[in-house]
Short mmCIF file of N, CA and C and ligand atoms in Angstrom, two decimals:
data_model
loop_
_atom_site.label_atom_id
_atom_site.label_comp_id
_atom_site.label_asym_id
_atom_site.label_seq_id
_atom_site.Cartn_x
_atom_site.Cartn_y
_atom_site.Cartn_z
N UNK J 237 12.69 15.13 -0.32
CA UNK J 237 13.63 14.75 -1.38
C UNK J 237 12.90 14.53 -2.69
N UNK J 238 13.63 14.70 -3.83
CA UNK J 238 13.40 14.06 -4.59
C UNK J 238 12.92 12.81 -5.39
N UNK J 239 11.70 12.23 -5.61
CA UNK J 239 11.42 10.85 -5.88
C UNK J 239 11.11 10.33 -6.85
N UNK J 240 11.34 9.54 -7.00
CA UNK J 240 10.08 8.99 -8.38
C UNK J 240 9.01 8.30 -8.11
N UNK J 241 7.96 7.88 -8.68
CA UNK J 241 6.71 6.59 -8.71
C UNK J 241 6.54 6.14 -9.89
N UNK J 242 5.81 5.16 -9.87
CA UNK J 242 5.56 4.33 -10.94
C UNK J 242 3.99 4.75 -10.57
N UNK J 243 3.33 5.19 -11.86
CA UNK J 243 2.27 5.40 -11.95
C UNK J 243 1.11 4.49 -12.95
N UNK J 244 0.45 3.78 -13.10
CA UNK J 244 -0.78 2.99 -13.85
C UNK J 244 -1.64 3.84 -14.09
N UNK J 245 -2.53 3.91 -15.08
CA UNK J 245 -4.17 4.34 -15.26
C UNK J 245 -4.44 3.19 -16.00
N UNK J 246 -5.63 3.04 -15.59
CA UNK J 246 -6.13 1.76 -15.59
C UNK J 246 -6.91 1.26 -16.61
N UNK J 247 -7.47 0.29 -17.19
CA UNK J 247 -8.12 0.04 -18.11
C UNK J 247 -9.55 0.64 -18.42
N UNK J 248 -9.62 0.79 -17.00
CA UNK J 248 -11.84 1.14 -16.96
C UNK J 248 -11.10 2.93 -17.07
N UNK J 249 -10.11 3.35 -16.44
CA UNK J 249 -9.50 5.09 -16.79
C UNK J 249 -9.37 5.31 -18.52
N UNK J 250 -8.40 4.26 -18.80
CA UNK J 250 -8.54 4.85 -19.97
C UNK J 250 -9.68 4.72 -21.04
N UNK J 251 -10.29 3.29 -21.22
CA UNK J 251 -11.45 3.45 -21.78
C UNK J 251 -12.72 4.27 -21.34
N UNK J 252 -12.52 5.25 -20.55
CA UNK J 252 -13.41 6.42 -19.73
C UNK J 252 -12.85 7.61 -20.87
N UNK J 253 -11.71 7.14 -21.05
CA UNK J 253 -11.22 8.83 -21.81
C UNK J 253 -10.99 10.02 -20.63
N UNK J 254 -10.20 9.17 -19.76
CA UNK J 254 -9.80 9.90 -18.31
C UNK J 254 -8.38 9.96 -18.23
N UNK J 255 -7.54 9.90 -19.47
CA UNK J 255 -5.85 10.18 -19.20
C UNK J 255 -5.73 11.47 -19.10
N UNK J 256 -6.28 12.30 -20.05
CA UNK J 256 -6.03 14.06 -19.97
C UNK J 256 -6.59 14.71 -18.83
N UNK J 257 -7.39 13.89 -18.40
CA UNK J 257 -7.78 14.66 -16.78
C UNK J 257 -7.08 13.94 -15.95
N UNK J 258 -6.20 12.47 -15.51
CA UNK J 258 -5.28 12.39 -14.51
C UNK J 258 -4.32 13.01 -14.96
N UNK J 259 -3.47 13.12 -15.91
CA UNK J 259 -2.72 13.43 -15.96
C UNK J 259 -2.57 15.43 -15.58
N UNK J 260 -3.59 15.47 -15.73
CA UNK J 260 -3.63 17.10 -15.08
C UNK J 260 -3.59 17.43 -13.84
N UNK J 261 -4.23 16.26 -13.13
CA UNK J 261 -4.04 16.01 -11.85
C UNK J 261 -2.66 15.98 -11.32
N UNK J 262 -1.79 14.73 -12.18
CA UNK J 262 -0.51 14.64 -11.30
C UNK J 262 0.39 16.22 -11.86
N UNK J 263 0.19 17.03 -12.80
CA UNK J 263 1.24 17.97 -13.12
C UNK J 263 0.44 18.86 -12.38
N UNK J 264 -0.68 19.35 -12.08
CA UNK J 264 -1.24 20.27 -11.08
C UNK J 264 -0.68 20.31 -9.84
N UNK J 265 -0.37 18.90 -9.51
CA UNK J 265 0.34 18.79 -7.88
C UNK J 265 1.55 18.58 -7.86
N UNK J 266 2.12 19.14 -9.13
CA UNK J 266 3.55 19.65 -9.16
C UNK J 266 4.50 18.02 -9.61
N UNK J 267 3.94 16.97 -10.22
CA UNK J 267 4.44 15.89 -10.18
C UNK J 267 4.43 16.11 -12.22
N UNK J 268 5.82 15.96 -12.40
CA UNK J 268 6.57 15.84 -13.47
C UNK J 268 6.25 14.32 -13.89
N UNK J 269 5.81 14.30 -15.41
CA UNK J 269 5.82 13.21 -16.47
C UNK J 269 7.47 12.93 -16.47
N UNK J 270 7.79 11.92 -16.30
CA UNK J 270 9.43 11.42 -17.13
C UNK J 270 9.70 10.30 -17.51
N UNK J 271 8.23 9.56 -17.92
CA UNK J 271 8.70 8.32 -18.78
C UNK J 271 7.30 8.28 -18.87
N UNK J 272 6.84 7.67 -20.22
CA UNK J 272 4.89 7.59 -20.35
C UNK J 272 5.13 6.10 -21.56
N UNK J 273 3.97 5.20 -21.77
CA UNK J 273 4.19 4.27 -22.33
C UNK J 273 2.64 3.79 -22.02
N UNK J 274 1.81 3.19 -23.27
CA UNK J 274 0.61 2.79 -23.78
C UNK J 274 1.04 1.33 -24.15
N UNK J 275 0.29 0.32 -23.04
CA UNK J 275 0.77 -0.56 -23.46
C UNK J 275 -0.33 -1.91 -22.98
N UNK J 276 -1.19 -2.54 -23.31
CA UNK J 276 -2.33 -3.73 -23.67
C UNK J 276 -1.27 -5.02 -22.63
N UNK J 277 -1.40 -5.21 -21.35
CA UNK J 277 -0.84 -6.29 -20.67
C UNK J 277 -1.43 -7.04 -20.94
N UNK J 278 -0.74 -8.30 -20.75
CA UNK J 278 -1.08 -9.82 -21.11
C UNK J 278 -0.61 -10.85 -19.56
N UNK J 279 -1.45 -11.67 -19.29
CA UNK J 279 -1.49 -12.34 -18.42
C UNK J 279 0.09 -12.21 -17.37
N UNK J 280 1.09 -12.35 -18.40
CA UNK J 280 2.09 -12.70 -17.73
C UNK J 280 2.68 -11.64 -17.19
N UNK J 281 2.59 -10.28 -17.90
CA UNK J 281 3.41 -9.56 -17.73
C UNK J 281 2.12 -8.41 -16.01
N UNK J 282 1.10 -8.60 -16.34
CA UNK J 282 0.07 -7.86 -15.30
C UNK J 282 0.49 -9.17 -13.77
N UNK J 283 0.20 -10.53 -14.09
CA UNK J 283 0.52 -11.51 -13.16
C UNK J 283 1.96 -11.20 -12.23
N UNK J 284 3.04 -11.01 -13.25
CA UNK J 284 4.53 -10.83 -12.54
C UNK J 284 4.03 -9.06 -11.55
N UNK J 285 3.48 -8.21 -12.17
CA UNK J 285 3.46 -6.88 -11.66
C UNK J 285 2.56 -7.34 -10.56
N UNK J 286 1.74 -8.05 -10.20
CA UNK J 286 0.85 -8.40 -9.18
C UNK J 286 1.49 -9.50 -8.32
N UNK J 287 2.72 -10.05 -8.28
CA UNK J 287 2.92 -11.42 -7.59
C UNK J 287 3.15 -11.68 -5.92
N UNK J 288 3.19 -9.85 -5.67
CA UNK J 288 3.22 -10.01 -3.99
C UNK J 288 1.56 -10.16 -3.64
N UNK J 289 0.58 -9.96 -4.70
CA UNK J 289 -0.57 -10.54 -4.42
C UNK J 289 -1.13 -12.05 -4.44
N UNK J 290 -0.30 -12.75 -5.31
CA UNK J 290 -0.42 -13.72 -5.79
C UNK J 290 -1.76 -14.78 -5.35
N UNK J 291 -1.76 -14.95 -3.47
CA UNK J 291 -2.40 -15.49 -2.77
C UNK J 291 -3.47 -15.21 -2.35
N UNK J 292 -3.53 -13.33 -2.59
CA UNK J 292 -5.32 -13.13 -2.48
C UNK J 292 -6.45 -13.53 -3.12
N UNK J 293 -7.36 -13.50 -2.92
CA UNK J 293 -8.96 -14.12 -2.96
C UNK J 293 -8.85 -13.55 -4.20
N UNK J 294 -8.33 -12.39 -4.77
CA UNK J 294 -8.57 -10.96 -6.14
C UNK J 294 -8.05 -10.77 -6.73
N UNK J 295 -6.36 -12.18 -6.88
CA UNK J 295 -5.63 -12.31 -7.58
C UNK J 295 -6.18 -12.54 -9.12
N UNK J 296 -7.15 -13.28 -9.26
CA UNK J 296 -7.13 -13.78 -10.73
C UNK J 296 -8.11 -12.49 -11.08
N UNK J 297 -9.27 -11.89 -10.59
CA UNK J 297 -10.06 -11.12 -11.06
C UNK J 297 -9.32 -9.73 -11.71
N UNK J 298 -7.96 -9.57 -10.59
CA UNK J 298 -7.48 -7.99 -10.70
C UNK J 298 -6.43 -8.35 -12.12
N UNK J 299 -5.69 -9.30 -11.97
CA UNK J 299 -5.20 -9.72 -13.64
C UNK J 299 -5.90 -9.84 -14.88
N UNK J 300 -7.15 -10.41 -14.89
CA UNK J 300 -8.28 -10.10 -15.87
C UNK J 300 -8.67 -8.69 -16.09
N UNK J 301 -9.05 -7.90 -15.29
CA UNK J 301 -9.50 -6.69 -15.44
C UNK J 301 -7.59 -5.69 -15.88
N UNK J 302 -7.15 -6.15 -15.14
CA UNK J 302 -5.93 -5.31 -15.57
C UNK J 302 -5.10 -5.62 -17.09
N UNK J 303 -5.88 -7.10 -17.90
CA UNK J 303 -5.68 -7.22 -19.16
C UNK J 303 -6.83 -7.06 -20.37
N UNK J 304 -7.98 -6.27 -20.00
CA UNK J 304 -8.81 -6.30 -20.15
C UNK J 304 -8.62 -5.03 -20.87
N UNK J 305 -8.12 -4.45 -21.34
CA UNK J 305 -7.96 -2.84 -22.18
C UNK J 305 -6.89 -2.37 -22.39
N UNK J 306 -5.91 -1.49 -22.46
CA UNK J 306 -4.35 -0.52 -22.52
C UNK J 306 -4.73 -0.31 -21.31
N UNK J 307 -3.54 0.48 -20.62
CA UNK J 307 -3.35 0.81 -19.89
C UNK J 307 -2.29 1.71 -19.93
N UNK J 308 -2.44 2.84 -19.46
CA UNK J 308 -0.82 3.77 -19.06
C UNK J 308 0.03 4.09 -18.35
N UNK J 309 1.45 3.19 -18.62
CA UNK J 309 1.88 3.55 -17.49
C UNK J 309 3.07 4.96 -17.40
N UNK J 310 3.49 5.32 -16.29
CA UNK J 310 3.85 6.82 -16.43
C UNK J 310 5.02 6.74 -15.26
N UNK J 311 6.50 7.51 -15.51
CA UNK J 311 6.83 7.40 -14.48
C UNK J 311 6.87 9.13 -13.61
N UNK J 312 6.47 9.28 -12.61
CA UNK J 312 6.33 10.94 -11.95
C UNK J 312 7.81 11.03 -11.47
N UNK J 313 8.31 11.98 -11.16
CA UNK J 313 9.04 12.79 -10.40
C UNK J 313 8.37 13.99 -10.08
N UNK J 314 9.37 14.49 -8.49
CA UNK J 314 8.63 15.43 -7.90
C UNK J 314 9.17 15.28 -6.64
N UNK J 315 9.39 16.21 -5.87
CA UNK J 315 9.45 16.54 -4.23
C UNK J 315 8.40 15.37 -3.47
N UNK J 316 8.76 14.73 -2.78
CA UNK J 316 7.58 13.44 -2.47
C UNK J 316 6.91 13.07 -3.21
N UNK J 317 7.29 12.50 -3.99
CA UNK J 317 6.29 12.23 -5.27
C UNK J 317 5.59 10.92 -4.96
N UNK J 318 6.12 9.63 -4.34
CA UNK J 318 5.48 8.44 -4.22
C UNK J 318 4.70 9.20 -2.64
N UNK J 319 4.62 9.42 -2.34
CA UNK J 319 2.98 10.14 -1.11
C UNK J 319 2.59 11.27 -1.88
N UNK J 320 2.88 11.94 -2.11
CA UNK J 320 1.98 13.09 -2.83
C UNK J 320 1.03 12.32 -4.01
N UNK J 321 1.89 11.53 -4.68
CA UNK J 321 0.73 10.57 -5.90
C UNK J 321 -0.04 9.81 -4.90
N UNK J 322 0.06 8.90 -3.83
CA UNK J 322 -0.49 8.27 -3.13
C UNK J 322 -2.13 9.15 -2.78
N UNK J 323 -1.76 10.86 -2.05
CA UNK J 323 -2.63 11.24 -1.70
C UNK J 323 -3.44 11.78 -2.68
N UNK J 324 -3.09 12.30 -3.97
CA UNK J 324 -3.90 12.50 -5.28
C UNK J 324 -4.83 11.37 -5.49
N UNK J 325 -4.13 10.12 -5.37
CA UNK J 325 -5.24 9.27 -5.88
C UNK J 325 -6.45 8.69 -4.99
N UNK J 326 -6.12 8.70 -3.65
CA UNK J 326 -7.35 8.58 -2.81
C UNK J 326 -6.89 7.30 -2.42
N UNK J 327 -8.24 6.75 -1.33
CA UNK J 327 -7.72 5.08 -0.85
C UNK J 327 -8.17 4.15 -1.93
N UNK J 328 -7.62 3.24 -1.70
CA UNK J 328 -7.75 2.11 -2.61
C UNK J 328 -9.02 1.45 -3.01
N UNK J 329 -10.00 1.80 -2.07
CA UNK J 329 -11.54 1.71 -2.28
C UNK J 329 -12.25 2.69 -2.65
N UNK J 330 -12.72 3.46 -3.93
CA UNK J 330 -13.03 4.76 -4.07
C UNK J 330 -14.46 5.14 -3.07
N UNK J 331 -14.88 3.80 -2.38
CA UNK J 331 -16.53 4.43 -1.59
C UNK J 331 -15.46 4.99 -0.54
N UNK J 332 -14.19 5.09 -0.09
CA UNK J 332 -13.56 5.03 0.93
C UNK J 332 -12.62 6.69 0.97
N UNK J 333 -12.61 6.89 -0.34
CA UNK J 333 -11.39 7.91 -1.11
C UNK J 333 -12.22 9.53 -0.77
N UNK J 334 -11.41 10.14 -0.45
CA UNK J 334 -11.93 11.72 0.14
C UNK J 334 -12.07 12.63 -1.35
N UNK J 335 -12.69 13.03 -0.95
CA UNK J 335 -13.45 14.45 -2.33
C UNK J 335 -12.27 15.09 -2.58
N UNK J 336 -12.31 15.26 -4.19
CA UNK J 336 -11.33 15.39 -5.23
C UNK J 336 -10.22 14.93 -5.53
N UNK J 337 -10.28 13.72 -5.02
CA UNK J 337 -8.73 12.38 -5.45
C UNK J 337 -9.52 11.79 -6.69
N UNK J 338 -8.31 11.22 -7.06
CA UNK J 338 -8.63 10.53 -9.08
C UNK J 338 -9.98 9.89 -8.49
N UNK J 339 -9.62 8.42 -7.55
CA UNK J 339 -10.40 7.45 -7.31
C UNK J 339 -11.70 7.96 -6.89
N UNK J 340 -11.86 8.80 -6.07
CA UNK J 340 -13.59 9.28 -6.07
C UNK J 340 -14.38 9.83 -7.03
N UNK J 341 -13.03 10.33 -8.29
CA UNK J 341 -13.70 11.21 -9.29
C UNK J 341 -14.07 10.29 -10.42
N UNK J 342 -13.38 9.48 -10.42
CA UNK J 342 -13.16 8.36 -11.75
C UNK J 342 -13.30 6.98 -11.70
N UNK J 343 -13.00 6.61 -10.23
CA UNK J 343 -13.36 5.00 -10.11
C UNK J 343 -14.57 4.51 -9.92
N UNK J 344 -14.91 3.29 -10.05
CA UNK J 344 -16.22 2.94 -9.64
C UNK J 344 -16.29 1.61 -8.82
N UNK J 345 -15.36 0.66 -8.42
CA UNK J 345 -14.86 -0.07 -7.09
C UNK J 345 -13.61 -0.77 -6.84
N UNK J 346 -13.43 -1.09 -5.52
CA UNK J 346 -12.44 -1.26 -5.52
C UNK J 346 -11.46 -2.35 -6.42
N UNK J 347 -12.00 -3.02 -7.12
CA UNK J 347 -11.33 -3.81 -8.07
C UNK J 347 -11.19 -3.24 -9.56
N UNK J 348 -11.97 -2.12 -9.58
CA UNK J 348 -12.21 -1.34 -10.80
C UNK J 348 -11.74 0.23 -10.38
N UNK J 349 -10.52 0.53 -10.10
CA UNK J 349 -10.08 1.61 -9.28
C UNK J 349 -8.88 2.87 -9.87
N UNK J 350 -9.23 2.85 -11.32
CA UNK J 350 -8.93 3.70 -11.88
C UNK J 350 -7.36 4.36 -12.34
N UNK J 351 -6.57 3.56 -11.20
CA UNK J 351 -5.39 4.35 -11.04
C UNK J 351 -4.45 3.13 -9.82
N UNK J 352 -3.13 3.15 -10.38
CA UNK J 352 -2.21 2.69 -9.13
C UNK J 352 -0.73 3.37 -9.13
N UNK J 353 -0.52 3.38 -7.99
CA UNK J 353 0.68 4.32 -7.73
C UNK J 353 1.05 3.48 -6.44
N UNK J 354 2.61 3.64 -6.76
CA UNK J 354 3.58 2.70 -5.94
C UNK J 354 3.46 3.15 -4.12
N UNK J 355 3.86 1.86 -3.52
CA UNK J 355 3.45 2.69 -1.92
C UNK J 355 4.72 3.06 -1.15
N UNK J 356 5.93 2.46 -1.71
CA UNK J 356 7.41 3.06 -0.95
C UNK J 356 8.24 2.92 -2.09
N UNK J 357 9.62 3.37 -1.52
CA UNK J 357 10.62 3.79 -2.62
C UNK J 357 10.67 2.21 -2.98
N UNK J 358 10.88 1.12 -2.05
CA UNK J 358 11.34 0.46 -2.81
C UNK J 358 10.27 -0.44 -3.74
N UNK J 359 9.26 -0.42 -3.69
CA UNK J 359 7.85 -0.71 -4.65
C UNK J 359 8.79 0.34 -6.04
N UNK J 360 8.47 1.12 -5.78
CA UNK J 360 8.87 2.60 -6.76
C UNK J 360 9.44 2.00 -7.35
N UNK J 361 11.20 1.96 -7.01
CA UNK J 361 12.02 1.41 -7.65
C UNK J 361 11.88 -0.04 -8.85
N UNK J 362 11.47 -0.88 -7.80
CA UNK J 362 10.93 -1.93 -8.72
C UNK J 362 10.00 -2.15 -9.38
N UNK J 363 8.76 -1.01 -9.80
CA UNK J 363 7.96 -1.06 -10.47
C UNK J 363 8.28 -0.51 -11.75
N UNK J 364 9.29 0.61 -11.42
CA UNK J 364 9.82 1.44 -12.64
C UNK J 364 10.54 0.42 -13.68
N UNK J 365 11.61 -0.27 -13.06
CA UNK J 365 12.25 -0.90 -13.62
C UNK J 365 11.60 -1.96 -14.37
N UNK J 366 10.40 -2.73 -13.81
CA UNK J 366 9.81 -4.16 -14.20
C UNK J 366 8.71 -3.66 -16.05
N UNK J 367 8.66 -1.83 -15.89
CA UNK J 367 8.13 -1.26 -17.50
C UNK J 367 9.03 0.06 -17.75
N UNK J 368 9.96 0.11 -17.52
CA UNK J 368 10.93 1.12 -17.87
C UNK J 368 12.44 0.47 -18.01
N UNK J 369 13.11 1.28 -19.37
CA UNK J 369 14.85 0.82 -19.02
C UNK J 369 14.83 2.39 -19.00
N UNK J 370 16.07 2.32 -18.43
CA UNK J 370 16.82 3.29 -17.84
C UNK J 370 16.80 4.73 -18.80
N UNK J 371 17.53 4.26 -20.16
CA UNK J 371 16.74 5.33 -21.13
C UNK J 371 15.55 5.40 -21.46
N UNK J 372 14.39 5.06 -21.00
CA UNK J 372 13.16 5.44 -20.88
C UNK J 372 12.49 6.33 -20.02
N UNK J 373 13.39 6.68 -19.25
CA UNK J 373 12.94 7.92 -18.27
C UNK J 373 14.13 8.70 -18.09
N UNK J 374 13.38 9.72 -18.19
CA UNK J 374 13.95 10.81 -18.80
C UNK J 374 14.69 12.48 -18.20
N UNK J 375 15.45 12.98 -18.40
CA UNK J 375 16.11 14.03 -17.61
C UNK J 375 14.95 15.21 -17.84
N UNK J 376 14.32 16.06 -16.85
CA UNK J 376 13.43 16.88 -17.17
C UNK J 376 13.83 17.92 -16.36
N UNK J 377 15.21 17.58 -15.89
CA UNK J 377 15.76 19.05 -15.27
C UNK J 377 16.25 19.89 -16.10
N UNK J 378 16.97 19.85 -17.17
CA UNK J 378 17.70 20.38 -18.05
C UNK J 378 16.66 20.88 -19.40
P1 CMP E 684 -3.64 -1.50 -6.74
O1 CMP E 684 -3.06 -0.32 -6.07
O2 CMP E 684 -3.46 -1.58 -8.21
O3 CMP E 684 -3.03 -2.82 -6.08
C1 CMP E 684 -3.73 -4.06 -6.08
C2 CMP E 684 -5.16 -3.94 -6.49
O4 CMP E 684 -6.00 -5.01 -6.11
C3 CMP E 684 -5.77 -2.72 -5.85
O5 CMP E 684 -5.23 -1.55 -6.45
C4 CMP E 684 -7.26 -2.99 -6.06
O6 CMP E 684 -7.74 -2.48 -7.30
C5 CMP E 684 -7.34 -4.52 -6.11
N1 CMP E 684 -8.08 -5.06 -4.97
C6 CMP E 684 -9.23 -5.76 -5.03
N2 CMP E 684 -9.64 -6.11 -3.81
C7 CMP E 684 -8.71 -5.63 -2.93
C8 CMP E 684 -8.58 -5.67 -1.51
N3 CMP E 684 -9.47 -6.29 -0.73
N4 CMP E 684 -7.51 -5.05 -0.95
C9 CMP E 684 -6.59 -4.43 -1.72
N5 CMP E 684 -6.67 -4.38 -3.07
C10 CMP E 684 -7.72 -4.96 -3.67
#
């Protein structure tokens, strides 16, 4: 079916000067741009996007680093698009991530990991919504 994801590049991605090469990545694997937005998080708004973490040991480090530069977020469409982005980007630990995913090409650890992409529809759903309104993503069938 048809899906969407909520896609991140990350602070250590973009200050790499690594958006024009993910982003070639996700339209190479057939995953459509339909909402894009450059935007410098601040405690509260990276904290709320992180709060099913809230209680891990990597809560405060991954909010620092995730306010620590811009960041881009993007929304994909595409035929499986939340697993197909999943498998583009590699595992969540890039020493861990298989040859030619973002994260082996671009990350450098797992707290510094280049890229996040939603893990089910309903993550999807609510990630889109928590940096997208509705007219912010966009019809790219027509
Ligand atoms: P992300 O997909 O953005 O979701 C939460 C982030 O926490 C994850 O990518 C990692 O960058 C970071 N993180 C740091 N340590 C861990 C860990 N032990 N397990 C999962 N995520 C971690």
């Amino acid at each position: 079916a048809i899906e969407r994801t909520l896609s991140i590049i990350k602070p250590d991605a973009v200050g790499g000067n690594h958006i024009g090469a993910i982003y070639s990545r996700f339209e190479e694997a057939g995953l459509k741009i339909v909402g894009a937005k450059m935007l410098h998080l601040d405690d509260e708004k990276a904290g709320g996007f992180y709060a099913e973490h809230k209680e891990r040991p990597f809560y405060n480090d991954l909010v620092s680093f995730m306010t620590s530069g811009p960041v881009v977020v993007s929304v994909l469409e595409g035929e499986n698009a939340i697993a197909k982005h999943r498998e583009i980007m590699g595992a969540t630990n890039p020493a861990e991530a298989a040859e030619g995913t973002i994260r082996k090409d671009f990350a450098s650890s797992i707290d510094e990991n280049a890229v996040h992409g939603s893990d089910s529809a309903e993550s999807a759903k609510r990630e889109i919504a928590y940096f997208f309104n509705e007219d912010e993503v966009l019809d790219r069938t027509r």
